[in-house]
Amino acid sequence: MWEACIWPQIKKTVVTTLTYVAHKTERRERLYQLFGFDLTVSEDRQRPKVWLLEVHAAPACAHSSPGSCAQTNKLMDDLAKVMVDREERPHADIGEWEPLTI
C-alpha cells in the first residue's frame, strides 16, 4: 500500500507544492533550504488519500523524544550527504533522500 499508493501521492504533493512556489524563491548557488511537510492520510484502507496540512519553511529539528533524536540525527547525516558529497560526486550515496524533479 505504501509503495503503490501513499508514497506516490506524497511525492506528487511535494513536487506540486514546490513547483507552485518556485518562482517566488530566490535561487542562489550552494544555497539550500529544508522544508517540513505535515501530511495526513485518510482512513480509507482501500484507496487512502494523502492530504497536505501545512509546509514549514524552518522545521524544528529538536530532539523532543528518543525516536525523534534518532530520526533527526539520520536526517542531518543524510542532509550532509546531499549538500556535500553529492555536490562533489553526482552519483554519491545520499542516504534515504530521493531526488524529485520539479
PDB file of C-alpha atoms in Angstrom, residues 22-81:
ATOM      1  CA  ALA A  22       9.414  28.038  -7.088  1.00  0.00           C
ATOM      2  CA  HIS A  23       9.030  31.359  -8.898  1.00  0.00           C
ATOM      3  CA  LYS A  24       8.685  33.127  -5.541  1.00  0.00           C
ATOM      4  CA  THR A  25      12.018  31.946  -4.173  1.00  0.00           C
ATOM      5  CA  GLU A  26      15.447  33.358  -4.836  1.00  0.00           C
ATOM      6  CA  ARG A  27      17.858  30.837  -6.327  1.00  0.00           C
ATOM      7  CA  ARG A  28      21.473  31.109  -5.292  1.00  0.00           C
ATOM      8  CA  GLU A  29      24.279  28.660  -5.927  1.00  0.00           C
ATOM      9  CA  ARG A  30      25.047  26.395  -2.969  1.00  0.00           C
ATOM     10  CA  LEU A  31      22.067  27.665  -1.019  1.00  0.00           C
ATOM     11  CA  TYR A  32      19.784  25.037   0.467  1.00  0.00           C
ATOM     12  CA  GLN A  33      16.563  25.202   2.418  1.00  0.00           C
ATOM     13  CA  LEU A  34      14.932  22.386   4.331  1.00  0.00           C
ATOM     14  CA  PHE A  35      11.138  22.347   4.258  1.00  0.00           C
ATOM     15  CA  GLY A  36       8.942  20.320   6.584  1.00  0.00           C
ATOM     16  CA  PHE A  37       5.718  18.934   5.120  1.00  0.00           C
ATOM     17  CA  ASP A  38       2.905  17.995   7.507  1.00  0.00           C
ATOM     18  CA  LEU A  39       0.701  15.432   5.832  1.00  0.00           C
ATOM     19  CA  THR A  40      -2.135  13.181   6.898  1.00  0.00           C
ATOM     20  CA  VAL A  41      -3.584  10.054   5.332  1.00  0.00           C
ATOM     21  CA  SER A  42      -7.301   9.283   5.169  1.00  0.00           C
ATOM     22  CA  GLU A  43      -8.661   6.230   6.948  1.00  0.00           C
ATOM     23  CA  ASP A  44      -9.866   4.623   3.698  1.00  0.00           C
ATOM     24  CA  ARG A  45      -7.968   1.309   3.644  1.00  0.00           C
ATOM     25  CA  GLN A  46      -8.819   0.567   0.007  1.00  0.00           C
ATOM     26  CA  ARG A  47      -7.775   3.900  -1.505  1.00  0.00           C
ATOM     27  CA  PRO A  48      -6.115   6.116   1.111  1.00  0.00           C
ATOM     28  CA  LYS A  49      -5.769   9.783   0.229  1.00  0.00           C
ATOM     29  CA  VAL A  50      -2.838  11.952   1.287  1.00  0.00           C
ATOM     30  CA  TRP A  51      -3.693  15.481   2.415  1.00  0.00           C
ATOM     31  CA  LEU A  52      -1.286  18.389   2.857  1.00  0.00           C
ATOM     32  CA  LEU A  53      -1.806  20.159   6.170  1.00  0.00           C
ATOM     33  CA  GLU A  54       0.987  22.741   6.080  1.00  0.00           C
ATOM     34  CA  VAL A  55       4.550  23.399   4.997  1.00  0.00           C
ATOM     35  CA  HIS A  56       7.215  24.697   7.358  1.00  0.00           C
ATOM     36  CA  ALA A  57       9.932  26.891   5.865  1.00  0.00           C
ATOM     37  CA  ALA A  58      12.026  26.341   9.002  1.00  0.00           C
ATOM     38  CA  PRO A  59      11.038  22.987  10.511  1.00  0.00           C
ATOM     39  CA  ALA A  60      12.047  22.226  14.091  1.00  0.00           C
ATOM     40  CA  CYS A  61      14.822  19.668  14.286  1.00  0.00           C
ATOM     41  CA  ALA A  62      14.999  19.420  18.073  1.00  0.00           C
ATOM     42  CA  HIS A  63      15.327  16.140  19.936  1.00  0.00           C
ATOM     43  CA  SER A  64      11.951  16.005  21.656  1.00  0.00           C
ATOM     44  CA  SER A  65      11.869  12.223  22.202  1.00  0.00           C
ATOM     45  CA  PRO A  66      14.176   9.205  21.818  1.00  0.00           C
ATOM     46  CA  GLY A  67      12.528   8.424  18.466  1.00  0.00           C
ATOM     47  CA  SER A  68      12.876  11.941  17.143  1.00  0.00           C
ATOM     48  CA  CYS A  69      16.502  12.025  18.290  1.00  0.00           C
ATOM     49  CA  ALA A  70      17.415   9.083  16.063  1.00  0.00           C
ATOM     50  CA  GLN A  71      15.283  10.443  13.208  1.00  0.00           C
ATOM     51  CA  THR A  72      16.837  13.920  13.410  1.00  0.00           C
ATOM     52  CA  ASN A  73      20.375  12.524  13.555  1.00  0.00           C
ATOM     53  CA  LYS A  74      19.678  10.423  10.425  1.00  0.00           C
ATOM     54  CA  LEU A  75      18.161  13.457   8.700  1.00  0.00           C
ATOM     55  CA  MET A  76      21.247  15.570   9.411  1.00  0.00           C
ATOM     56  CA  ASP A  77      23.663  12.831   8.333  1.00  0.00           C
ATOM     57  CA  ASP A  78      21.806  12.321   5.062  1.00  0.00           C
ATOM     58  CA  LEU A  79      21.416  16.066   4.513  1.00  0.00           C
ATOM     59  CA  ALA A  80      25.200  16.427   4.686  1.00  0.00           C
ATOM     60  CA  LYS A  81      25.490  13.695   2.053  1.00  0.00           C
TER      61      LYS A  81
END
